[in-house]
Amino acid sequence: MNRSSSICVPTTSIPERIVLYMTELVTSPEIYGFIFVGMTKRDLEYLPVGIALPFREAIFHCRCNPPSDWPEQAYVLIGRQDLSHLMSLDKQKLSIPPAFYSKQPHVQYKLNKDDDDGMEHLDEELLRLRFSEDLRVQEVRRLLQSSRPARIAVVQRPEVSDHDFIEEQERLLYSICIRTMALPVGRGMFTLFTYHPLPTEVLPIPKLCLTGRAPPRNATVDLTHIDTPPNMSAWPQFHNGVAAGLRIANSSQVDSTWIIYNKPKSNELTNEYAGVLMALGLNGHLINLHTLNVHDYLSKVSTYNSNKILL
């Protein structure tokens, strides 16, 4: 076997060897004497179907679990650009002097409470590798954030009185709030099983903000001058708690002490905490709750305010 480049082909499966041959300059009698010069997927389109089919089968078999020591061209050929980018990052790290490269985990510093959007724990470096060609993750996070006041940009017309203008602002805010109250459902799906809480850490629940800010002075706009449904935010707050609880990964150490530790400081069973308990039950963590604590929760149901959500 004659090769123009020195590559090491270990004793692996035939599909893996075919992919390696396709990305190098090789004259191989094992594959009917074909010569491959850095073939790409586009090159396969110009081959007859009978010849291209075995190559496509080899690419398909190697895509799910390729070896970790392949060249970048092989990863690109099988459609695993994420691994190709990872190799590029590793090479960049190796070229950085040790004094400038730290192995400490990336720490995100929050500027204020509004930055707690329930998605700050996501592994952004991994997501950049998975979706490297666009900003879809950032856009999804922007669309699902509910902790910041909505921007109410309404211009007061000359014929509109101040009272009518305030009601116009609040009607716009109400229409935005309908969307805001539905965001926890999408956020729960987006962050499902992505969070590993610490035993001494309170589960962060993002704020469900139903107020607005009117430019240019950022005056606060709330729903005080128009009619809204009674207890409008009760179920959305419950769903917000469920979304926060569903973030907890199944492998997390959630015991009875941690569940009690996350009770509201006022010892009042809020809607959001009820949602967290619902999520813990769905994830199978609620079985860790001690019997005495279960009795304590159930005994409070009869005294819980009827206009709120029962556990």
PDB file of N, CA, C and O in Angstrom, residues 4 28 39 58 62 81 95 98 103 105 110 113 137 139 202 204 225 230 234 240 244 248 269 280 289 291 299:
ATOM      1  N   SER A   4       0.908   8.835   0.231  1.00  0.00           N
ATOM      2  CA  SER A   4       1.691  10.070   0.131  1.00  0.00           C
ATOM      3  C   SER A   4       1.732  10.807   1.453  1.00  0.00           C
ATOM      4  O   SER A   4       2.499  11.731   1.615  1.00  0.00           O
ATOM      5  N   SER A  28      -5.257   2.270  -2.691  1.00  0.00           N
ATOM      6  CA  SER A  28      -5.503   1.115  -1.838  1.00  0.00           C
ATOM      7  C   SER A  28      -6.073  -0.038  -2.643  1.00  0.00           C
ATOM      8  O   SER A  28      -7.157   0.075  -3.219  1.00  0.00           O
ATOM      9  N   MET A  39     -11.763  13.616  -0.595  1.00  0.00           N
ATOM     10  CA  MET A  39     -13.135  13.624  -1.086  1.00  0.00           C
ATOM     11  C   MET A  39     -14.065  14.324  -0.100  1.00  0.00           C
ATOM     12  O   MET A  39     -13.869  14.287   1.110  1.00  0.00           O
ATOM     13  N   ALA A  58     -20.737   3.944   4.734  1.00  0.00           N
ATOM     14  CA  ALA A  58     -19.625   4.068   5.678  1.00  0.00           C
ATOM     15  C   ALA A  58     -19.738   5.368   6.481  1.00  0.00           C
ATOM     16  O   ALA A  58     -19.517   5.385   7.702  1.00  0.00           O
ATOM     17  N   CYS A  62     -20.371   5.731  10.712  1.00  0.00           N
ATOM     18  CA  CYS A  62     -19.351   6.391  11.541  1.00  0.00           C
ATOM     19  C   CYS A  62     -19.861   7.671  12.199  1.00  0.00           C
ATOM     20  O   CYS A  62     -19.187   8.211  13.079  1.00  0.00           O
ATOM     21  N   GLN A  81     -19.239  18.480  12.354  1.00  0.00           N
ATOM     22  CA  GLN A  81     -18.468  19.711  12.454  1.00  0.00           C
ATOM     23  C   GLN A  81     -18.250  20.137  13.905  1.00  0.00           C
ATOM     24  O   GLN A  81     -17.319  20.893  14.200  1.00  0.00           O
ATOM     25  N   SER A  95      -1.727  26.447  21.751  1.00  0.00           N
ATOM     26  CA  SER A  95      -0.845  27.513  21.288  1.00  0.00           C
ATOM     27  C   SER A  95      -0.777  28.689  22.248  1.00  0.00           C
ATOM     28  O   SER A  95       0.037  29.588  22.070  1.00  0.00           O
ATOM     29  N   PRO A  98       1.026  28.885  28.937  1.00  0.00           N
ATOM     30  CA  PRO A  98       0.347  28.424  30.152  1.00  0.00           C
ATOM     31  C   PRO A  98      -0.054  29.548  31.082  1.00  0.00           C
ATOM     32  O   PRO A  98      -1.009  29.431  31.816  1.00  0.00           O
ATOM     33  N   LYS A 103      -7.544  26.618  33.688  1.00  0.00           N
ATOM     34  CA  LYS A 103      -8.481  25.503  33.645  1.00  0.00           C
ATOM     35  C   LYS A 103      -9.642  25.693  34.606  1.00  0.00           C
ATOM     36  O   LYS A 103     -10.421  24.790  34.832  1.00  0.00           O
ATOM     37  N   PRO A 105     -13.259  26.730  35.874  1.00  0.00           N
ATOM     38  CA  PRO A 105     -14.531  26.810  35.159  1.00  0.00           C
ATOM     39  C   PRO A 105     -14.953  28.242  34.947  1.00  0.00           C
ATOM     40  O   PRO A 105     -14.626  29.136  35.725  1.00  0.00           O
ATOM     41  N   LYS A 110     -23.435  38.140  37.496  1.00  0.00           N
ATOM     42  CA  LYS A 110     -24.722  38.773  37.225  1.00  0.00           C
ATOM     43  C   LYS A 110     -24.672  40.226  37.671  1.00  0.00           C
ATOM     44  O   LYS A 110     -24.143  40.554  38.726  1.00  0.00           O
ATOM     45  N   LYS A 113     -30.696  41.434  39.506  1.00  0.00           N
ATOM     46  CA  LYS A 113     -31.641  40.329  39.632  1.00  0.00           C
ATOM     47  C   LYS A 113     -32.315  40.014  38.307  1.00  0.00           C
ATOM     48  O   LYS A 113     -32.726  38.880  38.064  1.00  0.00           O
ATOM     49  N   VAL A 137     -29.496  29.845  19.738  1.00  0.00           N
ATOM     50  CA  VAL A 137     -29.589  29.656  21.185  1.00  0.00           C
ATOM     51  C   VAL A 137     -29.796  30.994  21.881  1.00  0.00           C
ATOM     52  O   VAL A 137     -30.630  31.127  22.787  1.00  0.00           O
ATOM     53  N   GLU A 139     -31.135  33.618  20.584  1.00  0.00           N
ATOM     54  CA  GLU A 139     -32.467  34.107  20.250  1.00  0.00           C
ATOM     55  C   GLU A 139     -33.543  33.388  21.071  1.00  0.00           C
ATOM     56  O   GLU A 139     -34.491  34.009  21.541  1.00  0.00           O
ATOM     57  N   VAL A 202     -30.163  27.385  47.082  1.00  0.00           N
ATOM     58  CA  VAL A 202     -31.600  27.508  46.859  1.00  0.00           C
ATOM     59  C   VAL A 202     -31.875  27.488  45.355  1.00  0.00           C
ATOM     60  O   VAL A 202     -31.158  28.117  44.577  1.00  0.00           O
ATOM     61  N   PRO A 204     -32.961  28.625  42.075  1.00  0.00           N
ATOM     62  CA  PRO A 204     -33.369  29.947  41.572  1.00  0.00           C
ATOM     63  C   PRO A 204     -34.600  29.844  40.675  1.00  0.00           C
ATOM     64  O   PRO A 204     -34.645  29.020  39.759  1.00  0.00           O
ATOM     65  N   HIS A 225     -55.341  50.363  35.969  1.00  0.00           N
ATOM     66  CA  HIS A 225     -56.437  51.199  35.485  1.00  0.00           C
ATOM     67  C   HIS A 225     -57.362  50.459  34.519  1.00  0.00           C
ATOM     68  O   HIS A 225     -58.316  51.059  34.018  1.00  0.00           O
ATOM     69  N   PRO A 230     -59.442  38.046  37.641  1.00  0.00           N
ATOM     70  CA  PRO A 230     -58.973  37.882  39.022  1.00  0.00           C
ATOM     71  C   PRO A 230     -57.933  36.769  39.110  1.00  0.00           C
ATOM     72  O   PRO A 230     -58.046  35.738  38.455  1.00  0.00           O
ATOM     73  N   ALA A 234     -51.927  33.522  38.907  1.00  0.00           N
ATOM     74  CA  ALA A 234     -51.802  32.362  39.798  1.00  0.00           C
ATOM     75  C   ALA A 234     -51.255  31.142  39.060  1.00  0.00           C
ATOM     76  O   ALA A 234     -50.237  30.565  39.449  1.00  0.00           O
ATOM     77  N   ASN A 240     -44.404  28.610  36.271  1.00  0.00           N
ATOM     78  CA  ASN A 240     -43.040  29.113  36.410  1.00  0.00           C
ATOM     79  C   ASN A 240     -42.254  28.258  37.399  1.00  0.00           C
ATOM     80  O   ASN A 240     -41.072  27.961  37.189  1.00  0.00           O
ATOM     81  N   ALA A 244     -38.981  25.763  36.630  1.00  0.00           N
ATOM     82  CA  ALA A 244     -37.743  25.818  37.412  1.00  0.00           C
ATOM     83  C   ALA A 244     -37.388  24.445  37.968  1.00  0.00           C
ATOM     84  O   ALA A 244     -36.213  24.051  37.986  1.00  0.00           O
ATOM     85  N   ILE A 248     -33.959  20.469  37.024  1.00  0.00           N
ATOM     86  CA  ILE A 248     -33.111  19.615  37.850  1.00  0.00           C
ATOM     87  C   ILE A 248     -32.891  18.283  37.157  1.00  0.00           C
ATOM     88  O   ILE A 248     -33.845  17.600  36.780  1.00  0.00           O
ATOM     89  N   LEU A 269     -47.032  28.529  51.528  1.00  0.00           N
ATOM     90  CA  LEU A 269     -46.955  27.712  50.321  1.00  0.00           C
ATOM     91  C   LEU A 269     -47.389  28.546  49.122  1.00  0.00           C
ATOM     92  O   LEU A 269     -48.572  28.645  48.810  1.00  0.00           O
ATOM     93  N   LEU A 280     -40.801  18.196  41.038  1.00  0.00           N
ATOM     94  CA  LEU A 280     -40.058  17.167  41.755  1.00  0.00           C
ATOM     95  C   LEU A 280     -40.800  15.838  41.735  1.00  0.00           C
ATOM     96  O   LEU A 280     -40.181  14.774  41.680  1.00  0.00           O
ATOM     97  N   LEU A 289     -38.956  12.669  50.055  1.00  0.00           N
ATOM     98  CA  LEU A 289     -39.487  13.492  51.139  1.00  0.00           C
ATOM     99  C   LEU A 289     -39.927  12.600  52.298  1.00  0.00           C
ATOM    100  O   LEU A 289     -40.625  11.604  52.110  1.00  0.00           O
ATOM    101  N   THR A 291     -41.809  11.111  55.590  1.00  0.00           N
ATOM    102  CA  THR A 291     -43.246  10.966  55.834  1.00  0.00           C
ATOM    103  C   THR A 291     -43.790  12.104  56.683  1.00  0.00           C
ATOM    104  O   THR A 291     -44.892  12.617  56.427  1.00  0.00           O
ATOM    105  N   SER A 299     -51.382  18.622  55.606  1.00  0.00           N
ATOM    106  CA  SER A 299     -52.200  19.267  56.634  1.00  0.00           C
ATOM    107  C   SER A 299     -52.417  20.743  56.361  1.00  0.00           C
ATOM    108  O   SER A 299     -53.379  21.340  56.851  1.00  0.00           O
TER     109      SER A 299
END
